[in-house]
PDB file of C-alpha atoms in Angstrom:
ATOM      1  CA  MET A  98     100.675  62.843  70.015  1.00  0.00           C
ATOM      2  CA  ASN A  99     100.130  66.112  68.152  1.00  0.00           C
ATOM      3  CA  ARG A 100     103.123  67.069  66.023  1.00  0.00           C
ATOM      4  CA  TRP A 101     103.328  70.502  67.672  1.00  0.00           C
ATOM      5  CA  SER A 102     103.546  68.857  71.075  1.00  0.00           C
ATOM      6  CA  GLU A 103     106.400  66.693  69.796  1.00  0.00           C
ATOM      7  CA  VAL A 104     108.302  69.787  68.682  1.00  0.00           C
ATOM      8  CA  ALA A 105     107.746  71.428  72.072  1.00  0.00           C
ATOM      9  CA  ILE A 106     108.898  68.318  73.951  1.00  0.00           C
ATOM     10  CA  LYS A 107     112.065  68.105  71.835  1.00  0.00           C
ATOM     11  CA  CYS A 108     112.737  71.746  72.612  1.00  0.00           C
ATOM     12  CA  LEU A 109     112.359  71.184  76.340  1.00  0.00           C
ATOM     13  CA  HIS A 110     114.603  68.117  76.238  1.00  0.00           C
ATOM     14  CA  ALA A 111     117.281  70.098  74.391  1.00  0.00           C
ATOM     15  CA  GLU A 112     117.154  72.933  76.898  1.00  0.00           C
ATOM     16  CA  ALA A 113     117.260  70.512  79.832  1.00  0.00           C
ATOM     17  CA  GLU A 114     120.345  68.901  78.315  1.00  0.00           C
ATOM     18  CA  ALA A 115     121.896  72.329  77.873  1.00  0.00           C
ATOM     19  CA  LEU A 116     121.450  73.009  81.578  1.00  0.00           C
ATOM     20  CA  LEU A 117     123.142  69.745  82.515  1.00  0.00           C
ATOM     21  CA  GLU A 118     126.026  70.688  80.222  1.00  0.00           C
ATOM     22  CA  GLN A 119     126.687  73.694  82.454  1.00  0.00           C
ATOM     23  CA  ILE A 120     127.597  71.648  85.514  1.00  0.00           C
ATOM     24  CA  PRO A 121     131.216  70.954  84.407  1.00  0.00           C
ATOM     25  CA  HIS A 122     131.578  74.680  83.658  1.00  0.00           C
ATOM     26  CA  VAL A 123     131.194  75.529  87.347  1.00  0.00           C
ATOM     27  CA  ASP A 124     134.909  75.411  88.034  1.00  0.00           C
ATOM     28  CA  GLU A 125     137.780  77.465  89.458  1.00  0.00           C
ATOM     29  CA  SER A 126     136.847  80.396  87.234  1.00  0.00           C
ATOM     30  CA  PHE A 127     133.355  80.395  88.748  1.00  0.00           C
ATOM     31  CA  GLU A 128     134.921  80.465  92.213  1.00  0.00           C
ATOM     32  CA  ARG A 129     137.092  83.380  91.125  1.00  0.00           C
ATOM     33  CA  ALA A 130     134.085  85.276  89.804  1.00  0.00           C
ATOM     34  CA  VAL A 131     132.305  84.898  93.149  1.00  0.00           C
ATOM     35  CA  GLU A 132     135.377  86.129  95.038  1.00  0.00           C
ATOM     36  CA  ILE A 133     135.684  89.152  92.737  1.00  0.00           C
ATOM     37  CA  ILE A 134     132.061  90.144  93.351  1.00  0.00           C
ATOM     38  CA  LEU A 135     132.336  89.610  97.104  1.00  0.00           C
ATOM     39  CA  ALA A 136     135.386  91.890  97.179  1.00  0.00           C
ATOM     40  CA  CYS A 137     133.547  94.582  95.217  1.00  0.00           C
ATOM     41  CA  SER A 138     132.837  97.731  97.256  1.00  0.00           C
ATOM     42  CA  GLY A 139     130.709  99.250  94.523  1.00  0.00           C
ATOM     43  CA  LYS A 140     128.106  97.823  92.162  1.00  0.00           C
ATOM     44  CA  LEU A 141     127.971  94.876  89.811  1.00  0.00           C
ATOM     45  CA  ILE A 142     127.219  96.287  86.374  1.00  0.00           C
ATOM     46  CA  VAL A 143     125.756  93.761  83.943  1.00  0.00           C
ATOM     47  CA  THR A 144     125.951  94.381  80.212  1.00  0.00           C
ATOM     48  CA  GLY A 145     125.144  92.611  76.970  1.00  0.00           C
ATOM     49  CA  VAL A 146     123.647  93.162  73.520  1.00  0.00           C
ATOM     50  CA  GLY A 147     120.443  91.731  72.050  1.00  0.00           C
ATOM     51  CA  LYS A 148     119.200  88.506  73.609  1.00  0.00           C
ATOM     52  CA  SER A 149     122.201  88.491  75.941  1.00  0.00           C
ATOM     53  CA  GLY A 150     121.138  91.941  77.070  1.00  0.00           C
ATOM     54  CA  HIS A 151     117.627  90.794  77.889  1.00  0.00           C
ATOM     55  CA  ILE A 152     119.007  87.892  79.921  1.00  0.00           C
ATOM     56  CA  GLY A 153     121.537  90.226  81.526  1.00  0.00           C
ATOM     57  CA  ALA A 154     118.787  92.565  82.714  1.00  0.00           C
ATOM     58  CA  LYS A 155     117.049  89.653  84.422  1.00  0.00           C
ATOM     59  CA  ILE A 156     120.321  88.492  86.027  1.00  0.00           C
ATOM     60  CA  ALA A 157     120.936  92.019  87.333  1.00  0.00           C
ATOM     61  CA  ALA A 158     117.425  92.126  88.796  1.00  0.00           C
ATOM     62  CA  THR A 159     117.907  88.748  90.515  1.00  0.00           C
ATOM     63  CA  LEU A 160     121.264  89.780  91.963  1.00  0.00           C
ATOM     64  CA  SER A 161     119.882  93.101  93.216  1.00  0.00           C
ATOM     65  CA  SER A 162     117.023  91.397  95.026  1.00  0.00           C
ATOM     66  CA  THR A 163     119.349  88.869  96.657  1.00  0.00           C
ATOM     67  CA  GLY A 164     121.933  91.140  98.228  1.00  0.00           C
ATOM     68  CA  THR A 165     124.293  92.090  95.381  1.00  0.00           C
ATOM     69  CA  PRO A 166     123.706  95.705  94.245  1.00  0.00           C
ATOM     70  CA  SER A 167     123.468  95.414  90.452  1.00  0.00           C
ATOM     71  CA  PHE A 168     122.007  97.126  87.435  1.00  0.00           C
ATOM     72  CA  PHE A 169     122.004  96.596  83.699  1.00  0.00           C
ATOM     73  CA  VAL A 170     123.710  98.908  81.198  1.00  0.00           C
ATOM     74  CA  ASN A 171     123.291  98.577  77.440  1.00  0.00           C
ATOM     75  CA  PRO A 172     126.771  98.737  75.872  1.00  0.00           C
ATOM     76  CA  LEU A 173     125.288 100.730  72.984  1.00  0.00           C
ATOM     77  CA  ASP A 174     124.551 103.509  75.482  1.00  0.00           C
ATOM     78  CA  VAL A 175     127.952 103.376  77.133  1.00  0.00           C
ATOM     79  CA  PHE A 176     129.500 105.434  74.367  1.00  0.00           C
ATOM     80  CA  HIS A 177     126.866 108.128  74.669  1.00  0.00           C
ATOM     81  CA  GLY A 178     127.464 109.238  78.224  1.00  0.00           C
ATOM     82  CA  ASP A 179     126.768 106.163  80.351  1.00  0.00           C
ATOM     83  CA  LEU A 180     130.440 105.403  80.970  1.00  0.00           C
ATOM     84  CA  GLY A 181     130.180 107.819  83.876  1.00  0.00           C
ATOM     85  CA  VAL A 182     128.133 105.339  85.904  1.00  0.00           C
ATOM     86  CA  ILE A 183     131.046 102.897  86.019  1.00  0.00           C
ATOM     87  CA  THR A 184     133.579 103.607  88.762  1.00  0.00           C
ATOM     88  CA  PRO A 185     136.827 101.878  89.825  1.00  0.00           C
ATOM     89  CA  ALA A 186     134.924 100.401  92.785  1.00  0.00           C
ATOM     90  CA  ASP A 187     132.617  98.467  90.453  1.00  0.00           C
ATOM     91  CA  VAL A 188     132.750  95.091  88.717  1.00  0.00           C
ATOM     92  CA  VAL A 189     131.409  94.464  85.205  1.00  0.00           C
ATOM     93  CA  LEU A 190     129.669  91.244  84.187  1.00  0.00           C
ATOM     94  CA  ALA A 191     129.805  91.203  80.373  1.00  0.00           C
ATOM     95  CA  ILE A 192     127.602  88.683  78.537  1.00  0.00           C
ATOM     96  CA  SER A 193     128.058  87.595  74.925  1.00  0.00           C
ATOM     97  CA  ASN A 194     127.371  84.110  73.615  1.00  0.00           C
ATOM     98  CA  SER A 195     130.071  84.417  70.959  1.00  0.00           C
ATOM     99  CA  GLY A 196     132.410  86.436  73.153  1.00  0.00           C
ATOM    100  CA  GLN A 197     133.186  88.523  70.079  1.00  0.00           C
ATOM    101  CA  THR A 198     130.394  91.109  70.165  1.00  0.00           C
ATOM    102  CA  ASP A 199     131.962  94.301  68.852  1.00  0.00           C
ATOM    103  CA  GLU A 200     129.853  96.714  70.911  1.00  0.00           C
ATOM    104  CA  LEU A 201     130.844  94.852  74.058  1.00  0.00           C
ATOM    105  CA  LEU A 202     134.531  94.608  73.237  1.00  0.00           C
ATOM    106  CA  ARG A 203     134.878  98.276  72.405  1.00  0.00           C
ATOM    107  CA  PHE A 204     134.763  99.428  76.010  1.00  0.00           C
ATOM    108  CA  LEU A 205     136.973  96.669  77.438  1.00  0.00           C
ATOM    109  CA  PRO A 206     140.069  98.918  77.009  1.00  0.00           C
ATOM    110  CA  TYR A 207     138.367 101.578  79.152  1.00  0.00           C
ATOM    111  CA  LEU A 208     137.681  99.011  81.879  1.00  0.00           C
ATOM    112  CA  LYS A 209     141.240  97.694  81.794  1.00  0.00           C
ATOM    113  CA  GLU A 210     142.670 101.224  81.850  1.00  0.00           C
ATOM    114  CA  HIS A 211     140.689 102.016  85.014  1.00  0.00           C
ATOM    115  CA  ALA A 212     141.458  98.624  86.608  1.00  0.00           C
ATOM    116  CA  ILE A 213     137.774  97.685  86.723  1.00  0.00           C
ATOM    117  CA  PRO A 214     137.456  93.891  87.038  1.00  0.00           C
ATOM    118  CA  VAL A 215     135.589  92.136  84.235  1.00  0.00           C
ATOM    119  CA  ILE A 216     133.729  88.852  84.545  1.00  0.00           C
ATOM    120  CA  GLY A 217     133.037  87.521  81.087  1.00  0.00           C
ATOM    121  CA  MET A 218     130.191  85.132  80.341  1.00  0.00           C
ATOM    122  CA  SER A 219     130.302  83.494  76.917  1.00  0.00           C
ATOM    123  CA  GLY A 220     130.058  80.206  75.088  1.00  0.00           C
ATOM    124  CA  ASN A 221     133.611  80.509  73.751  1.00  0.00           C
ATOM    125  CA  PRO A 222     136.484  80.170  76.261  1.00  0.00           C
ATOM    126  CA  GLN A 223     138.925  81.280  73.527  1.00  0.00           C
ATOM    127  CA  SER A 224     137.048  84.455  72.643  1.00  0.00           C
ATOM    128  CA  LEU A 225     138.436  87.949  73.108  1.00  0.00           C
ATOM    129  CA  LEU A 226     135.970  88.517  75.929  1.00  0.00           C
ATOM    130  CA  ALA A 227     137.208  85.409  77.734  1.00  0.00           C
ATOM    131  CA  LEU A 228     140.860  86.257  77.185  1.00  0.00           C
ATOM    132  CA  HIS A 229     140.486  89.800  78.522  1.00  0.00           C
ATOM    133  CA  SER A 230     138.333  88.919  81.538  1.00  0.00           C
ATOM    134  CA  ASN A 231     139.524  88.510  85.104  1.00  0.00           C
ATOM    135  CA  ALA A 232     137.223  85.490  85.325  1.00  0.00           C
ATOM    136  CA  HIS A 233     135.282  83.749  82.570  1.00  0.00           C
ATOM    137  CA  LEU A 234     132.043  81.810  82.974  1.00  0.00           C
ATOM    138  CA  ASN A 235     131.700  79.281  80.194  1.00  0.00           C
ATOM    139  CA  ILE A 236     128.070  78.912  79.019  1.00  0.00           C
ATOM    140  CA  ALA A 237     128.720  76.802  75.921  1.00  0.00           C
ATOM    141  CA  VAL A 238     125.937  74.490  74.723  1.00  0.00           C
ATOM    142  CA  SER A 239     126.197  71.701  72.158  1.00  0.00           C
ATOM    143  CA  ARG A 240     123.145  72.891  70.197  1.00  0.00           C
ATOM    144  CA  GLU A 241     120.280  75.326  70.201  1.00  0.00           C
ATOM    145  CA  ALA A 242     116.827  73.938  70.922  1.00  0.00           C
ATOM    146  CA  GLU A 243     114.928  75.301  67.926  1.00  0.00           C
ATOM    147  CA  PRO A 244     114.721  73.202  64.708  1.00  0.00           C
ATOM    148  CA  LEU A 245     117.181  75.282  62.661  1.00  0.00           C
ATOM    149  CA  GLY A 246     119.774  75.476  65.419  1.00  0.00           C
ATOM    150  CA  LEU A 247     120.187  79.205  64.831  1.00  0.00           C
ATOM    151  CA  ALA A 248     118.003  81.233  67.198  1.00  0.00           C
ATOM    152  CA  PRO A 249     119.274  81.669  70.774  1.00  0.00           C
ATOM    153  CA  THR A 250     117.261  79.196  72.838  1.00  0.00           C
ATOM    154  CA  SER A 251     119.401  76.677  74.715  1.00  0.00           C
ATOM    155  CA  SER A 252     122.192  79.248  74.920  1.00  0.00           C
ATOM    156  CA  THR A 253     120.007  81.906  76.541  1.00  0.00           C
ATOM    157  CA  THR A 254     118.561  79.319  78.935  1.00  0.00           C
ATOM    158  CA  ALA A 255     122.091  78.316  79.926  1.00  0.00           C
ATOM    159  CA  THR A 256     123.054  81.968  80.413  1.00  0.00           C
ATOM    160  CA  LEU A 257     120.082  82.599  82.633  1.00  0.00           C
ATOM    161  CA  ALA A 258     120.766  79.466  84.681  1.00  0.00           C
ATOM    162  CA  MET A 259     124.438  80.393  85.146  1.00  0.00           C
ATOM    163  CA  GLY A 260     123.315  83.806  86.374  1.00  0.00           C
ATOM    164  CA  ASP A 261     120.988  82.120  88.847  1.00  0.00           C
ATOM    165  CA  ALA A 262     123.818  79.830  89.981  1.00  0.00           C
ATOM    166  CA  LEU A 263     125.973  82.903  90.561  1.00  0.00           C
ATOM    167  CA  ALA A 264     123.192  84.553  92.571  1.00  0.00           C
ATOM    168  CA  CYS A 265     122.731  81.406  94.685  1.00  0.00           C
ATOM    169  CA  ALA A 266     126.443  81.196  95.441  1.00  0.00           C
ATOM    170  CA  LEU A 267     126.553  84.864  96.443  1.00  0.00           C
ATOM    171  CA  MET A 268     123.474  84.495  98.643  1.00  0.00           C
ATOM    172  CA  THR A 269     125.158  81.644 100.498  1.00  0.00           C
ATOM    173  CA  ALA A 270     128.439  83.527 100.791  1.00  0.00           C
ATOM    174  CA  ARG A 271     126.637  86.577 102.225  1.00  0.00           C
ATOM    175  CA  ASN A 272     124.465  84.428 104.533  1.00  0.00           C
ATOM    176  CA  PHE A 273     121.476  86.084 102.885  1.00  0.00           C
ATOM    177  CA  LYS A 274     118.279  85.196 104.785  1.00  0.00           C
ATOM    178  CA  SER A 275     114.572  85.300 104.052  1.00  0.00           C
ATOM    179  CA  THR A 276     114.242  88.418 106.195  1.00  0.00           C
ATOM    180  CA  ASP A 277     116.870  90.122 104.030  1.00  0.00           C
ATOM    181  CA  PHE A 278     114.895  89.155 100.942  1.00  0.00           C
ATOM    182  CA  ALA A 279     111.790  90.724 102.425  1.00  0.00           C
ATOM    183  CA  GLN A 280     113.607  94.040 102.818  1.00  0.00           C
ATOM    184  CA  PHE A 281     113.847  94.182  99.029  1.00  0.00           C
ATOM    185  CA  HIS A 282     110.221  93.066  98.522  1.00  0.00           C
ATOM    186  CA  PRO A 283     108.255  95.001 101.161  1.00  0.00           C
ATOM    187  CA  GLY A 284     105.144  95.379  99.036  1.00  0.00           C
ATOM    188  CA  GLY A 285     104.430  91.744  98.258  1.00  0.00           C
ATOM    189  CA  SER A 286     102.823  88.954 100.234  1.00  0.00           C
ATOM    190  CA  LEU A 287     106.247  87.441 100.903  1.00  0.00           C
ATOM    191  CA  GLY A 288     107.479  90.690 102.411  1.00  0.00           C
ATOM    192  CA  ARG A 289     104.344  90.912 104.503  1.00  0.00           C
ATOM    193  CA  ARG A 290     104.789  87.437 105.985  1.00  0.00           C
ATOM    194  CA  LEU A 291     108.452  88.064 106.745  1.00  0.00           C
ATOM    195  CA  LEU A 292     108.084  91.532 108.252  1.00  0.00           C
ATOM    196  CA  THR A 293     104.630  91.569 109.865  1.00  0.00           C
ATOM    197  CA  THR A 294     104.146  90.097 113.342  1.00  0.00           C
ATOM    198  CA  VAL A 295     101.250  88.049 114.666  1.00  0.00           C
ATOM    199  CA  GLY A 296     100.411  90.967 116.931  1.00  0.00           C
ATOM    200  CA  ASP A 297      99.396  92.922 113.841  1.00  0.00           C
ATOM    201  CA  VAL A 298      96.837  90.379 112.611  1.00  0.00           C
ATOM    202  CA  MET A 299      95.700  88.333 115.606  1.00  0.00           C
ATOM    203  CA  TYR A 300      92.104  88.129 116.791  1.00  0.00           C
ATOM    204  CA  LYS A 301      91.944  89.773 120.208  1.00  0.00           C
ATOM    205  CA  ASN A 302      88.307  90.741 120.773  1.00  0.00           C
ATOM    206  CA  ASN A 303      85.470  88.492 121.915  1.00  0.00           C
ATOM    207  CA  LEU A 304      87.737  85.452 122.038  1.00  0.00           C
ATOM    208  CA  PRO A 305      86.046  82.073 122.627  1.00  0.00           C
ATOM    209  CA  LEU A 306      87.037  81.218 126.192  1.00  0.00           C
ATOM    210  CA  VAL A 307      85.792  78.354 128.346  1.00  0.00           C
ATOM    211  CA  PRO A 308      86.622  77.095 131.848  1.00  0.00           C
ATOM    212  CA  PRO A 309      87.850  73.499 132.214  1.00  0.00           C
ATOM    213  CA  THR A 310      84.675  72.568 134.129  1.00  0.00           C
ATOM    214  CA  MET A 311      82.262  73.606 131.367  1.00  0.00           C
ATOM    215  CA  SER A 312      80.206  70.832 129.781  1.00  0.00           C
ATOM    216  CA  LEU A 313      80.999  69.898 126.192  1.00  0.00           C
ATOM    217  CA  ALA A 314      77.468  70.791 125.142  1.00  0.00           C
ATOM    218  CA  GLU A 315      77.998  74.361 126.366  1.00  0.00           C
ATOM    219  CA  ALA A 316      81.531  74.470 124.938  1.00  0.00           C
ATOM    220  CA  LEU A 317      80.176  73.494 121.528  1.00  0.00           C
ATOM    221  CA  ILE A 318      78.009  76.626 121.554  1.00  0.00           C
ATOM    222  CA  VAL A 319      81.011  78.813 122.476  1.00  0.00           C
ATOM    223  CA  VAL A 320      83.126  77.262 119.694  1.00  0.00           C
ATOM    224  CA  SER A 321      80.365  77.859 117.144  1.00  0.00           C
ATOM    225  CA  ARG A 322      79.893  81.475 118.172  1.00  0.00           C
ATOM    226  CA  GLY A 323      83.638  82.126 118.139  1.00  0.00           C
ATOM    227  CA  ARG A 324      83.904  81.115 114.480  1.00  0.00           C
ATOM    228  CA  LEU A 325      87.519  80.049 114.907  1.00  0.00           C
ATOM    229  CA  GLY A 326      86.852  76.327 115.254  1.00  0.00           C
ATOM    230  CA  LEU A 327      88.187  76.263 118.804  1.00  0.00           C
ATOM    231  CA  SER A 328      87.939  77.560 122.363  1.00  0.00           C
ATOM    232  CA  VAL A 329      90.779  78.403 124.696  1.00  0.00           C
ATOM    233  CA  VAL A 330      90.489  76.734 128.068  1.00  0.00           C
ATOM    234  CA  MET A 331      91.268  79.245 130.811  1.00  0.00           C
ATOM    235  CA  ASP A 332      91.771  78.781 134.540  1.00  0.00           C
ATOM    236  CA  GLY A 333      91.441  82.319 135.779  1.00  0.00           C
ATOM    237  CA  ASP A 334      93.778  84.364 133.569  1.00  0.00           C
ATOM    238  CA  LYS A 335      96.049  81.426 132.650  1.00  0.00           C
ATOM    239  CA  ILE A 336      95.894  79.196 129.576  1.00  0.00           C
ATOM    240  CA  VAL A 337      95.433  75.547 130.545  1.00  0.00           C
ATOM    241  CA  GLY A 338      94.417  74.019 127.232  1.00  0.00           C
ATOM    242  CA  ILE A 339      92.548  74.206 123.985  1.00  0.00           C
ATOM    243  CA  VAL A 340      89.514  72.378 122.670  1.00  0.00           C
ATOM    244  CA  THR A 341      88.558  72.314 118.989  1.00  0.00           C
ATOM    245  CA  ASP A 342      85.320  71.566 117.227  1.00  0.00           C
ATOM    246  CA  GLY A 343      87.020  68.390 115.987  1.00  0.00           C
ATOM    247  CA  ASP A 344      87.731  67.329 119.574  1.00  0.00           C
ATOM    248  CA  ILE A 345      84.074  67.806 120.477  1.00  0.00           C
ATOM    249  CA  ARG A 346      82.784  65.952 117.403  1.00  0.00           C
ATOM    250  CA  ARG A 347      85.081  63.020 118.071  1.00  0.00           C
ATOM    251  CA  ALA A 348      83.929  62.879 121.689  1.00  0.00           C
ATOM    252  CA  MET A 349      80.306  62.984 120.508  1.00  0.00           C
ATOM    253  CA  GLU A 350      80.915  60.002 118.210  1.00  0.00           C
ATOM    254  CA  SER A 351      83.020  57.863 120.537  1.00  0.00           C
ATOM    255  CA  ARG A 352      81.360  58.637 123.863  1.00  0.00           C
ATOM    256  CA  GLN A 353      77.735  59.138 122.907  1.00  0.00           C
ATOM    257  CA  GLN A 354      76.198  57.799 126.119  1.00  0.00           C
ATOM    258  CA  GLU A 355      78.184  60.047 128.416  1.00  0.00           C
ATOM    259  CA  PHE A 356      78.745  63.007 126.091  1.00  0.00           C
ATOM    260  CA  PHE A 357      76.459  65.450 127.927  1.00  0.00           C
ATOM    261  CA  ASN A 358      78.181  64.671 131.222  1.00  0.00           C
ATOM    262  CA  LEU A 359      81.693  65.246 129.934  1.00  0.00           C
ATOM    263  CA  GLN A 360      83.636  68.368 130.877  1.00  0.00           C
ATOM    264  CA  VAL A 361      86.060  70.322 128.704  1.00  0.00           C
ATOM    265  CA  SER A 362      89.025  69.242 130.852  1.00  0.00           C
ATOM    266  CA  GLU A 363      88.425  65.598 129.879  1.00  0.00           C
ATOM    267  CA  ILE A 364      89.068  66.091 126.152  1.00  0.00           C
ATOM    268  CA  MET A 365      91.120  69.296 125.883  1.00  0.00           C
ATOM    269  CA  SER A 366      94.713  69.407 124.670  1.00  0.00           C
ATOM    270  CA  PRO A 367      96.661  70.600 127.732  1.00  0.00           C
ATOM    271  CA  HIS A 368      99.688  71.942 125.870  1.00  0.00           C
ATOM    272  CA  PRO A 369      98.472  74.137 122.969  1.00  0.00           C
ATOM    273  CA  LYS A 370     100.986  75.681 120.621  1.00  0.00           C
ATOM    274  CA  LYS A 371     101.797  79.281 121.535  1.00  0.00           C
ATOM    275  CA  VAL A 372     103.795  82.126 120.045  1.00  0.00           C
ATOM    276  CA  SER A 373     104.845  85.531 121.322  1.00  0.00           C
ATOM    277  CA  LEU A 374     103.431  88.864 120.197  1.00  0.00           C
ATOM    278  CA  ASP A 375     106.467  89.673 118.014  1.00  0.00           C
ATOM    279  CA  THR A 376     106.542  86.335 116.125  1.00  0.00           C
ATOM    280  CA  LYS A 377     106.731  86.925 112.372  1.00  0.00           C
ATOM    281  CA  LEU A 378     103.858  85.673 110.233  1.00  0.00           C
ATOM    282  CA  ALA A 379     106.260  83.439 108.296  1.00  0.00           C
ATOM    283  CA  ASP A 380     107.357  81.722 111.521  1.00  0.00           C
ATOM    284  CA  ALA A 381     103.759  81.291 112.676  1.00  0.00           C
ATOM    285  CA  GLU A 382     102.835  79.842 109.296  1.00  0.00           C
ATOM    286  CA  ASP A 383     105.723  77.392 109.547  1.00  0.00           C
ATOM    287  CA  LEU A 384     104.541  76.338 113.016  1.00  0.00           C
ATOM    288  CA  LEU A 385     101.027  75.651 111.714  1.00  0.00           C
ATOM    289  CA  ASN A 386     102.320  73.625 108.769  1.00  0.00           C
ATOM    290  CA  ARG A 387     104.770  71.567 110.828  1.00  0.00           C
ATOM    291  CA  ASN A 388     102.164  70.650 113.428  1.00  0.00           C
ATOM    292  CA  LYS A 389      99.253  70.343 110.968  1.00  0.00           C
ATOM    293  CA  ILE A 390      97.065  72.718 112.959  1.00  0.00           C
ATOM    294  CA  HIS A 391      94.988  75.662 111.787  1.00  0.00           C
ATOM    295  CA  ALA A 392      95.445  78.097 114.691  1.00  0.00           C
ATOM    296  CA  VAL A 393      97.981  79.096 117.325  1.00  0.00           C
ATOM    297  CA  LEU A 394      97.605  81.065 120.564  1.00  0.00           C
ATOM    298  CA  VAL A 395      99.450  84.326 121.180  1.00  0.00           C
ATOM    299  CA  ALA A 396     100.597  84.607 124.784  1.00  0.00           C
ATOM    300  CA  ASP A 397     103.008  86.563 126.962  1.00  0.00           C
ATOM    301  CA  ALA A 398     105.805  85.163 129.131  1.00  0.00           C
ATOM    302  CA  ASP A 399     103.352  84.600 132.020  1.00  0.00           C
ATOM    303  CA  ASP A 400     100.993  82.524 129.879  1.00  0.00           C
ATOM    304  CA  HIS A 401      98.356  85.239 129.618  1.00  0.00           C
ATOM    305  CA  LEU A 402      96.301  84.989 126.439  1.00  0.00           C
ATOM    306  CA  LEU A 403      96.779  87.964 124.106  1.00  0.00           C
ATOM    307  CA  GLY A 404      95.084  86.681 120.974  1.00  0.00           C
ATOM    308  CA  ILE A 405      94.598  83.911 118.441  1.00  0.00           C
ATOM    309  CA  VAL A 406      96.046  83.636 114.944  1.00  0.00           C
ATOM    310  CA  ASP A 407      94.665  81.186 112.390  1.00  0.00           C
ATOM    311  CA  SER A 408      95.534  80.353 108.808  1.00  0.00           C
ATOM    312  CA  PHE A 409      92.990  82.854 107.488  1.00  0.00           C
ATOM    313  CA  ALA A 410      94.642  85.729 109.361  1.00  0.00           C
ATOM    314  CA  LEU A 411      98.061  84.674 108.069  1.00  0.00           C
ATOM    315  CA  ASN A 412      96.909  84.683 104.448  1.00  0.00           C
ATOM    316  CA  LEU A 413      95.099  88.025 104.413  1.00  0.00           C
TER     317      LEU A 413
END
């Protein structure tokens, strides 16, 4: 193995071990931190200096997108006018690996004076930050991952993971759902699948329709022209089944002698999967995956066909 690969693997092992070390730190103080944030009527303000600040900004972004209004404030800016953004309704999450960062500690008296709860996150449970916090999240690691044991590596990974654990706990406590997540991500593909309905993307013109009495040879032509890999079997204006190109091919292989005499009704699936017009794309996608099918029919309460949605329409 290349020596650089060995170094990288050692680093990853060290960081993985650091994450496992965090499990015993999820204790009563963690529970208290969650309760403090849930009781907060304002914002969760995350702060930290240097590498802790970079991790703090990511934690704030994760919390904001998962139902906990949060933003990051650099403590170096707090003393130049930014104290005004912190109100008595807020909670402060202060991050410092040592728990002794001077810039962070300098505005703790202001927070205590205004009865603003502080959740400290540090690798030192005996630090000033820990001692003056309403709840302390211990992120101690036995060693850093890099060869000298000096640069923040395992410690920042542990901090980030503890922030994610906090976000997960809060999501569960708030019963935060995928549709809620989409509200905060309306521009992405995830938001689209969670907010858009099948009615917005379904095929509804020139649908491949066949009667149950049509011969398979004729049905094969309809399926090919429809370019959806299927035909909907209709009895008048009601859906009675579905026949796919796979159904027809299998019938051609297994019943060669009688193939041209077979009717659609003899090989169709009589109970095709259907969804309503207002079904979300995410739910339709889940239905396709669970049933291992590539298309689903859109129908009203009276079983009238409104359209067809396939995997290509869902992934546009």
